[in-house]
Amino acid sequence: NAGVTQTPKFQVLKTGQSMTLQCAQDMNHNSMYWYRQDPGMGLRLIYYSASEGTTDKGEVPNGYNVSRLNKREFSLRLESAAPSQTSVYFCASSEIGQGRRVSNQPQHFGDGTRLSIL
Amino acid sequence: DAKTTQPPSMDCAEGRAANLPCNHSTISGNEYVYWYRQIHSQGPQYIIHGLKNNETNEMASLIITEDRKSSTLILPHATLRDTAVYYCIVRVRGFGNEKLTFGTGTRLTIIP
């Protein structure tokens, strides 16, 4: 079982370059998320997609765009990379619980993309 | 989402029970308590969650106080592989509202 797969695992960019981080899940989950984690800190939500065709901003969306390509895939794009975006990026997915008002399913995370911007 | 407070670090002897506390004094009635852990630089791993009753699964037990203002994660027989950062998170349940807010967690070190 692959779960949540992120590519690439490592990347080095120069300031101003663009890049797309890929995420795919094989658990048929409706919701997907992008987080970043800076050294010594917890994860911060960048964007999320509650279902196919919808995306919403999280806590730190500036400098990023996302695309929910289909139910399986959720990509994160840096249009013009900046050194402040050096971080580890995690993708996650979860299922919405049965019943319209029940949503307590855990999130499953990928192993991250380590991105350095020089 | 309610704010949580955890000790920054703890040690536990291998084979003993590890008890990780979490304070969430402003928790609301519709907020769940979740625990995740992050081993080294891997992605966070879900451990357990609960609303007001104690919960147990193959990984751990979760004890929530009657007033729900604090909880304890118990790893019954800690091993070296349990060395990780443990995050306590409270989250509102609701359709399409599944955002997690991570703090800095507790760094648990299992001592041989």
PDB file of C-alpha atoms in Angstrom:
ATOM      1  CA  ASN A   1       0.000   0.000   0.000  1.00  0.00           C
ATOM      2  CA  ALA A   2       1.607   3.231  -1.176  1.00  0.00           C
ATOM      3  CA  GLY A   3      -0.670   5.607   0.754  1.00  0.00           C
ATOM      4  CA  VAL A   4       0.433   9.177   0.017  1.00  0.00           C
ATOM      5  CA  THR A   5       3.296   9.559  -2.451  1.00  0.00           C
ATOM      6  CA  GLN A   6       5.213  12.805  -2.890  1.00  0.00           C
ATOM      7  CA  THR A   7       7.674  13.670  -5.634  1.00  0.00           C
ATOM      8  CA  PRO A   8      10.397  14.722  -5.699  1.00  0.00           C
ATOM      9  CA  LYS A   9      11.912  13.855  -2.309  1.00  0.00           C
ATOM     10  CA  PHE A  10      14.622  16.509  -2.578  1.00  0.00           C
ATOM     11  CA  GLN A  11      15.029  19.627  -4.713  1.00  0.00           C
ATOM     12  CA  VAL A  12      17.328  22.620  -4.859  1.00  0.00           C
ATOM     13  CA  LEU A  13      16.150  25.747  -6.664  1.00  0.00           C
ATOM     14  CA  LYS A  14      17.556  29.157  -7.374  1.00  0.00           C
ATOM     15  CA  THR A  15      15.635  32.256  -6.325  1.00  0.00           C
ATOM     16  CA  GLY A  16      13.019  33.106  -8.927  1.00  0.00           C
ATOM     17  CA  GLN A  17      12.724  29.630 -10.396  1.00  0.00           C
ATOM     18  CA  SER A  18       9.367  27.887 -10.502  1.00  0.00           C
ATOM     19  CA  MET A  19       8.512  24.365  -9.504  1.00  0.00           C
ATOM     20  CA  THR A  20       5.570  22.045  -8.937  1.00  0.00           C
ATOM     21  CA  LEU A  21       5.479  19.544  -6.084  1.00  0.00           C
ATOM     22  CA  GLN A  22       3.398  16.490  -6.836  1.00  0.00           C
ATOM     23  CA  CYS A  23       1.232  14.481  -4.461  1.00  0.00           C
ATOM     24  CA  ALA A  24      -0.887  11.417  -5.139  1.00  0.00           C
ATOM     25  CA  GLN A  25      -2.926   9.194  -2.829  1.00  0.00           C
ATOM     26  CA  ASP A  26      -4.361   5.751  -3.511  1.00  0.00           C
ATOM     27  CA  MET A  27      -6.824   5.570  -0.608  1.00  0.00           C
ATOM     28  CA  ASN A  28      -9.752   7.125  -2.485  1.00  0.00           C
ATOM     29  CA  HIS A  29      -9.809  10.024  -0.024  1.00  0.00           C
ATOM     30  CA  ASN A  30     -11.830  13.123  -0.739  1.00  0.00           C
ATOM     31  CA  SER A  31      -9.708  15.670   1.112  1.00  0.00           C
ATOM     32  CA  MET A  32      -6.070  16.567   0.498  1.00  0.00           C
ATOM     33  CA  TYR A  33      -3.712  19.054   2.155  1.00  0.00           C
ATOM     34  CA  TRP A  34      -0.356  20.753   1.766  1.00  0.00           C
ATOM     35  CA  TYR A  35       1.714  21.699   4.833  1.00  0.00           C
ATOM     36  CA  ARG A  36       5.160  23.154   5.325  1.00  0.00           C
ATOM     37  CA  GLN A  37       7.457  22.489   8.258  1.00  0.00           C
ATOM     38  CA  ASP A  38      10.329  24.770   9.138  1.00  0.00           C
ATOM     39  CA  PRO A  39      13.160  23.661  11.462  1.00  0.00           C
ATOM     40  CA  GLY A  40      12.047  23.195  15.072  1.00  0.00           C
ATOM     41  CA  MET A  41       8.448  24.062  14.300  1.00  0.00           C
ATOM     42  CA  GLY A  42       5.196  22.262  13.826  1.00  0.00           C
ATOM     43  CA  LEU A  43       3.430  21.916  10.497  1.00  0.00           C
ATOM     44  CA  ARG A  44       1.561  24.875   9.018  1.00  0.00           C
ATOM     45  CA  LEU A  45      -1.248  24.451   6.520  1.00  0.00           C
ATOM     46  CA  ILE A  46      -0.680  26.081   3.123  1.00  0.00           C
ATOM     47  CA  TYR A  47      -3.736  24.994   1.128  1.00  0.00           C
ATOM     48  CA  TYR A  48      -6.298  22.268   1.291  1.00  0.00           C
ATOM     49  CA  SER A  49      -8.893  20.688  -0.944  1.00  0.00           C
ATOM     50  CA  ALA A  50     -11.981  19.359   0.800  1.00  0.00           C
ATOM     51  CA  SER A  51     -13.119  17.567  -2.338  1.00  0.00           C
ATOM     52  CA  GLU A  52     -12.303  17.256  -6.018  1.00  0.00           C
ATOM     53  CA  GLY A  53     -12.776  20.598  -7.725  1.00  0.00           C
ATOM     54  CA  THR A  54     -12.416  22.756  -4.615  1.00  0.00           C
ATOM     55  CA  THR A  55      -9.406  24.395  -2.969  1.00  0.00           C
ATOM     56  CA  ASP A  56      -9.083  26.759  -0.012  1.00  0.00           C
ATOM     57  CA  LYS A  57      -6.328  28.777   1.603  1.00  0.00           C
ATOM     58  CA  GLY A  58      -4.775  27.659   4.835  1.00  0.00           C
ATOM     59  CA  GLU A  59      -2.605  29.530   7.298  1.00  0.00           C
ATOM     60  CA  VAL A  60       0.328  30.438   4.989  1.00  0.00           C
ATOM     61  CA  PRO A  61      -0.855  30.511   1.331  1.00  0.00           C
ATOM     62  CA  ASN A  62       1.163  33.464   0.019  1.00  0.00           C
ATOM     63  CA  GLY A  63       3.602  32.538  -2.727  1.00  0.00           C
ATOM     64  CA  TYR A  64       1.882  29.248  -3.561  1.00  0.00           C
ATOM     65  CA  ASN A  65      -0.791  27.944  -5.888  1.00  0.00           C
ATOM     66  CA  VAL A  66      -2.464  24.553  -5.918  1.00  0.00           C
ATOM     67  CA  SER A  67      -4.326  22.369  -8.361  1.00  0.00           C
ATOM     68  CA  ARG A  68      -6.620  19.480  -7.512  1.00  0.00           C
ATOM     69  CA  LEU A  69      -6.053  17.624 -10.759  1.00  0.00           C
ATOM     70  CA  ASN A  70      -8.419  14.771  -9.913  1.00  0.00           C
ATOM     71  CA  LYS A  71      -9.442  12.852  -6.825  1.00  0.00           C
ATOM     72  CA  ARG A  72      -6.009  11.248  -6.506  1.00  0.00           C
ATOM     73  CA  GLU A  73      -3.689  14.155  -7.191  1.00  0.00           C
ATOM     74  CA  PHE A  74      -3.077  17.528  -5.541  1.00  0.00           C
ATOM     75  CA  SER A  75      -0.130  19.629  -6.695  1.00  0.00           C
ATOM     76  CA  LEU A  76       1.592  22.626  -5.105  1.00  0.00           C
ATOM     77  CA  ARG A  77       3.286  25.225  -7.290  1.00  0.00           C
ATOM     78  CA  LEU A  78       5.872  27.835  -6.443  1.00  0.00           C
ATOM     79  CA  GLU A  79       5.738  30.404  -9.234  1.00  0.00           C
ATOM     80  CA  SER A  80       8.813  32.406  -8.181  1.00  0.00           C
ATOM     81  CA  ALA A  81      10.727  30.662  -5.434  1.00  0.00           C
ATOM     82  CA  ALA A  82      12.160  32.707  -2.565  1.00  0.00           C
ATOM     83  CA  PRO A  83      14.671  31.672   0.135  1.00  0.00           C
ATOM     84  CA  SER A  84      11.893  32.011   2.736  1.00  0.00           C
ATOM     85  CA  GLN A  85      10.189  29.052   1.076  1.00  0.00           C
ATOM     86  CA  THR A  86      13.026  26.725   2.005  1.00  0.00           C
ATOM     87  CA  SER A  87      11.234  24.089   4.013  1.00  0.00           C
ATOM     88  CA  VAL A  88      10.003  20.523   4.148  1.00  0.00           C
ATOM     89  CA  TYR A  89       6.649  20.152   2.420  1.00  0.00           C
ATOM     90  CA  PHE A  90       4.161  17.483   3.430  1.00  0.00           C
ATOM     91  CA  CYS A  91       1.068  16.361   1.607  1.00  0.00           C
ATOM     92  CA  ALA A  92      -1.772  14.617   3.436  1.00  0.00           C
ATOM     93  CA  SER A  93      -5.152  13.124   2.670  1.00  0.00           C
ATOM     94  CA  SER A  94      -8.201  12.109   4.649  1.00  0.00           C
ATOM     95  CA  GLU A  95     -11.666  10.737   4.188  1.00  0.00           C
ATOM     96  CA  ILE A  96     -14.747  12.616   5.225  1.00  0.00           C
ATOM     97  CA  GLY A  97     -16.662  10.495   7.708  1.00  0.00           C
ATOM     98  CA  GLN A  98     -20.052   9.072   7.008  1.00  0.00           C
ATOM     99  CA  GLY A  99     -22.836  11.548   7.489  1.00  0.00           C
ATOM    100  CA  ARG A 100     -22.779  15.144   6.381  1.00  0.00           C
ATOM    101  CA  ARG A 101     -21.821  16.581   9.756  1.00  0.00           C
ATOM    102  CA  VAL A 102     -19.293  13.951  10.814  1.00  0.00           C
ATOM    103  CA  SER A 103     -15.703  14.655   9.868  1.00  0.00           C
ATOM    104  CA  ASN A 104     -13.304  13.077  12.310  1.00  0.00           C
ATOM    105  CA  GLN A 105     -11.167  10.889  10.117  1.00  0.00           C
ATOM    106  CA  PRO A 106      -7.393  11.088  10.602  1.00  0.00           C
ATOM    107  CA  GLN A 107      -5.054  12.526   8.024  1.00  0.00           C
ATOM    108  CA  HIS A 108      -2.437  10.333   6.368  1.00  0.00           C
ATOM    109  CA  PHE A 109       0.844  11.985   5.434  1.00  0.00           C
ATOM    110  CA  GLY A 110       3.484  11.460   2.794  1.00  0.00           C
ATOM    111  CA  ASP A 111       7.200  11.425   3.607  1.00  0.00           C
ATOM    112  CA  GLY A 112       7.778  14.980   2.460  1.00  0.00           C
ATOM    113  CA  THR A 113       9.700  16.986  -0.119  1.00  0.00           C
ATOM    114  CA  ARG A 114      12.808  18.738   1.146  1.00  0.00           C
ATOM    115  CA  LEU A 115      13.130  21.984  -0.778  1.00  0.00           C
ATOM    116  CA  SER A 116      16.086  24.352  -0.606  1.00  0.00           C
ATOM    117  CA  ILE A 117      16.060  27.711  -2.350  1.00  0.00           C
ATOM    118  CA  LEU A 118      19.361  29.470  -2.808  1.00  0.00           C
TER     119      LEU A 118
ATOM    120  CA  ASP B   1      -9.419  25.297  17.173  1.00  0.00           C
ATOM    121  CA  ALA B   2      -8.457  25.191  20.855  1.00  0.00           C
ATOM    122  CA  LYS B   3      -4.842  25.787  21.799  1.00  0.00           C
ATOM    123  CA  THR B   4      -2.873  22.939  23.348  1.00  0.00           C
ATOM    124  CA  THR B   5       0.051  22.957  25.768  1.00  0.00           C
ATOM    125  CA  GLN B   6       2.594  20.139  25.927  1.00  0.00           C
ATOM    126  CA  PRO B   7       5.945  19.778  27.702  1.00  0.00           C
ATOM    127  CA  PRO B   8       8.779  20.330  25.213  1.00  0.00           C
ATOM    128  CA  SER B   9      10.579  17.096  26.063  1.00  0.00           C
ATOM    129  CA  MET B  10      10.341  13.882  28.073  1.00  0.00           C
ATOM    130  CA  ASP B  11      12.425  10.778  28.643  1.00  0.00           C
ATOM    131  CA  CYS B  12      11.158   7.266  29.277  1.00  0.00           C
ATOM    132  CA  ALA B  13      12.988   3.993  29.944  1.00  0.00           C
ATOM    133  CA  GLU B  14      12.594   1.287  27.348  1.00  0.00           C
ATOM    134  CA  GLY B  15       9.880  -1.188  28.306  1.00  0.00           C
ATOM    135  CA  ARG B  16       8.122   1.231  30.638  1.00  0.00           C
ATOM    136  CA  ALA B  17       4.883   3.067  29.959  1.00  0.00           C
ATOM    137  CA  ALA B  18       5.306   6.507  28.442  1.00  0.00           C
ATOM    138  CA  ASN B  19       2.688   9.006  29.599  1.00  0.00           C
ATOM    139  CA  LEU B  20       2.493  12.179  27.537  1.00  0.00           C
ATOM    140  CA  PRO B  21       0.293  14.967  28.930  1.00  0.00           C
ATOM    141  CA  CYS B  22      -1.588  17.641  27.045  1.00  0.00           C
ATOM    142  CA  ASN B  23      -3.580  20.601  28.329  1.00  0.00           C
ATOM    143  CA  HIS B  24      -6.451  21.958  26.258  1.00  0.00           C
ATOM    144  CA  SER B  25      -8.376  24.034  28.773  1.00  0.00           C
ATOM    145  CA  THR B  26     -10.324  25.994  26.127  1.00  0.00           C
ATOM    146  CA  ILE B  27     -11.606  22.940  24.285  1.00  0.00           C
ATOM    147  CA  SER B  28     -15.186  23.136  23.030  1.00  0.00           C
ATOM    148  CA  GLY B  29     -17.812  20.446  23.192  1.00  0.00           C
ATOM    149  CA  ASN B  30     -17.510  19.581  19.511  1.00  0.00           C
ATOM    150  CA  GLU B  31     -13.711  19.376  19.390  1.00  0.00           C
ATOM    151  CA  TYR B  32     -11.865  16.079  19.185  1.00  0.00           C
ATOM    152  CA  VAL B  33      -8.435  15.403  20.681  1.00  0.00           C
ATOM    153  CA  TYR B  34      -5.970  13.907  18.189  1.00  0.00           C
ATOM    154  CA  TRP B  35      -2.484  12.584  18.678  1.00  0.00           C
ATOM    155  CA  TYR B  36       0.122  12.305  15.937  1.00  0.00           C
ATOM    156  CA  ARG B  37       3.817  11.585  16.069  1.00  0.00           C
ATOM    157  CA  GLN B  38       6.708  12.405  13.785  1.00  0.00           C
ATOM    158  CA  ILE B  39       9.692  10.095  13.760  1.00  0.00           C
ATOM    159  CA  HIS B  40      12.893  11.854  12.713  1.00  0.00           C
ATOM    160  CA  SER B  41      12.083  13.614   9.434  1.00  0.00           C
ATOM    161  CA  GLN B  42       9.234  11.408   8.271  1.00  0.00           C
ATOM    162  CA  GLY B  43       5.670  12.575   7.736  1.00  0.00           C
ATOM    163  CA  PRO B  44       3.425  12.721  10.821  1.00  0.00           C
ATOM    164  CA  GLN B  45       1.787   9.443  11.754  1.00  0.00           C
ATOM    165  CA  TYR B  46      -1.718   9.267  13.184  1.00  0.00           C
ATOM    166  CA  ILE B  47      -1.898   7.529  16.573  1.00  0.00           C
ATOM    167  CA  ILE B  48      -5.334   7.914  18.119  1.00  0.00           C
ATOM    168  CA  HIS B  49      -8.195  10.338  18.677  1.00  0.00           C
ATOM    169  CA  GLY B  50     -11.186  10.740  20.992  1.00  0.00           C
ATOM    170  CA  LEU B  51     -14.001  13.040  21.993  1.00  0.00           C
ATOM    171  CA  LYS B  52     -14.770  12.375  25.661  1.00  0.00           C
ATOM    172  CA  ASN B  53     -14.402   8.659  26.289  1.00  0.00           C
ATOM    173  CA  ASN B  54     -11.088   6.908  26.801  1.00  0.00           C
ATOM    174  CA  GLU B  55      -9.848   5.196  23.670  1.00  0.00           C
ATOM    175  CA  THR B  56      -7.426   2.350  23.003  1.00  0.00           C
ATOM    176  CA  ASN B  57      -5.985   0.927  19.823  1.00  0.00           C
ATOM    177  CA  GLU B  58      -3.016  -1.221  18.883  1.00  0.00           C
ATOM    178  CA  MET B  59      -0.621   1.689  19.273  1.00  0.00           C
ATOM    179  CA  ALA B  60      -1.708   3.552  22.389  1.00  0.00           C
ATOM    180  CA  SER B  61      -4.367   4.565  24.880  1.00  0.00           C
ATOM    181  CA  LEU B  62      -5.901   8.004  25.215  1.00  0.00           C
ATOM    182  CA  ILE B  63      -7.211   9.153  28.575  1.00  0.00           C
ATOM    183  CA  ILE B  64      -9.367  12.298  28.543  1.00  0.00           C
ATOM    184  CA  THR B  65     -10.321  13.914  31.837  1.00  0.00           C
ATOM    185  CA  GLU B  66     -13.985  14.237  32.686  1.00  0.00           C
ATOM    186  CA  ASP B  67     -13.946  18.022  32.151  1.00  0.00           C
ATOM    187  CA  ARG B  68     -12.044  17.428  28.863  1.00  0.00           C
ATOM    188  CA  LYS B  69      -9.504  20.106  29.715  1.00  0.00           C
ATOM    189  CA  SER B  70      -6.559  17.732  29.546  1.00  0.00           C
ATOM    190  CA  SER B  71      -5.597  14.349  28.181  1.00  0.00           C
ATOM    191  CA  THR B  72      -2.795  11.801  28.390  1.00  0.00           C
ATOM    192  CA  LEU B  73      -1.406   9.604  25.654  1.00  0.00           C
ATOM    193  CA  ILE B  74      -0.083   6.312  26.996  1.00  0.00           C
ATOM    194  CA  LEU B  75       2.372   4.110  25.128  1.00  0.00           C
ATOM    195  CA  PRO B  76       2.143   0.972  27.285  1.00  0.00           C
ATOM    196  CA  HIS B  77       5.552  -0.595  26.589  1.00  0.00           C
ATOM    197  CA  ALA B  78       7.829   1.975  25.005  1.00  0.00           C
ATOM    198  CA  THR B  79      10.477   0.827  22.550  1.00  0.00           C
ATOM    199  CA  LEU B  80      13.376   2.701  20.993  1.00  0.00           C
ATOM    200  CA  ARG B  81      11.284   3.080  17.840  1.00  0.00           C
ATOM    201  CA  ASP B  82       8.835   5.228  19.804  1.00  0.00           C
ATOM    202  CA  THR B  83      11.415   8.023  20.012  1.00  0.00           C
ATOM    203  CA  ALA B  84       9.666  10.858  18.176  1.00  0.00           C
ATOM    204  CA  VAL B  85       7.955  14.217  18.502  1.00  0.00           C
ATOM    205  CA  TYR B  86       4.368  13.759  19.680  1.00  0.00           C
ATOM    206  CA  TYR B  87       1.703  16.295  18.778  1.00  0.00           C
ATOM    207  CA  CYS B  88      -1.557  16.809  20.636  1.00  0.00           C
ATOM    208  CA  ILE B  89      -4.151  18.563  18.480  1.00  0.00           C
ATOM    209  CA  VAL B  90      -7.748  19.544  19.057  1.00  0.00           C
ATOM    210  CA  ARG B  91      -9.948  19.930  16.046  1.00  0.00           C
ATOM    211  CA  VAL B  92     -13.486  20.965  15.372  1.00  0.00           C
ATOM    212  CA  ARG B  93     -15.502  18.323  13.641  1.00  0.00           C
ATOM    213  CA  GLY B  94     -17.538  19.492  10.722  1.00  0.00           C
ATOM    214  CA  PHE B  95     -18.105  18.778   7.074  1.00  0.00           C
ATOM    215  CA  GLY B  96     -15.173  19.978   5.004  1.00  0.00           C
ATOM    216  CA  ASN B  97     -13.407  21.506   7.990  1.00  0.00           C
ATOM    217  CA  GLU B  98     -10.558  19.138   8.682  1.00  0.00           C
ATOM    218  CA  LYS B  99      -7.632  21.447   9.157  1.00  0.00           C
ATOM    219  CA  LEU B 100      -5.063  20.426  11.737  1.00  0.00           C
ATOM    220  CA  THR B 101      -3.120  22.995  13.728  1.00  0.00           C
ATOM    221  CA  PHE B 102       0.230  21.588  14.859  1.00  0.00           C
ATOM    222  CA  GLY B 103       2.121  23.082  17.795  1.00  0.00           C
ATOM    223  CA  THR B 104       5.725  22.234  18.634  1.00  0.00           C
ATOM    224  CA  GLY B 105       4.839  18.971  20.411  1.00  0.00           C
ATOM    225  CA  THR B 106       6.734  16.881  22.966  1.00  0.00           C
ATOM    226  CA  ARG B 107      10.028  15.316  22.005  1.00  0.00           C
ATOM    227  CA  LEU B 108       9.955  11.841  23.603  1.00  0.00           C
ATOM    228  CA  THR B 109      13.262  10.048  23.976  1.00  0.00           C
ATOM    229  CA  ILE B 110      13.235   6.372  24.905  1.00  0.00           C
ATOM    230  CA  ILE B 111      16.289   5.473  26.947  1.00  0.00           C
ATOM    231  CA  PRO B 112      17.781   1.960  26.523  1.00  0.00           C
TER     232      PRO B 112
END
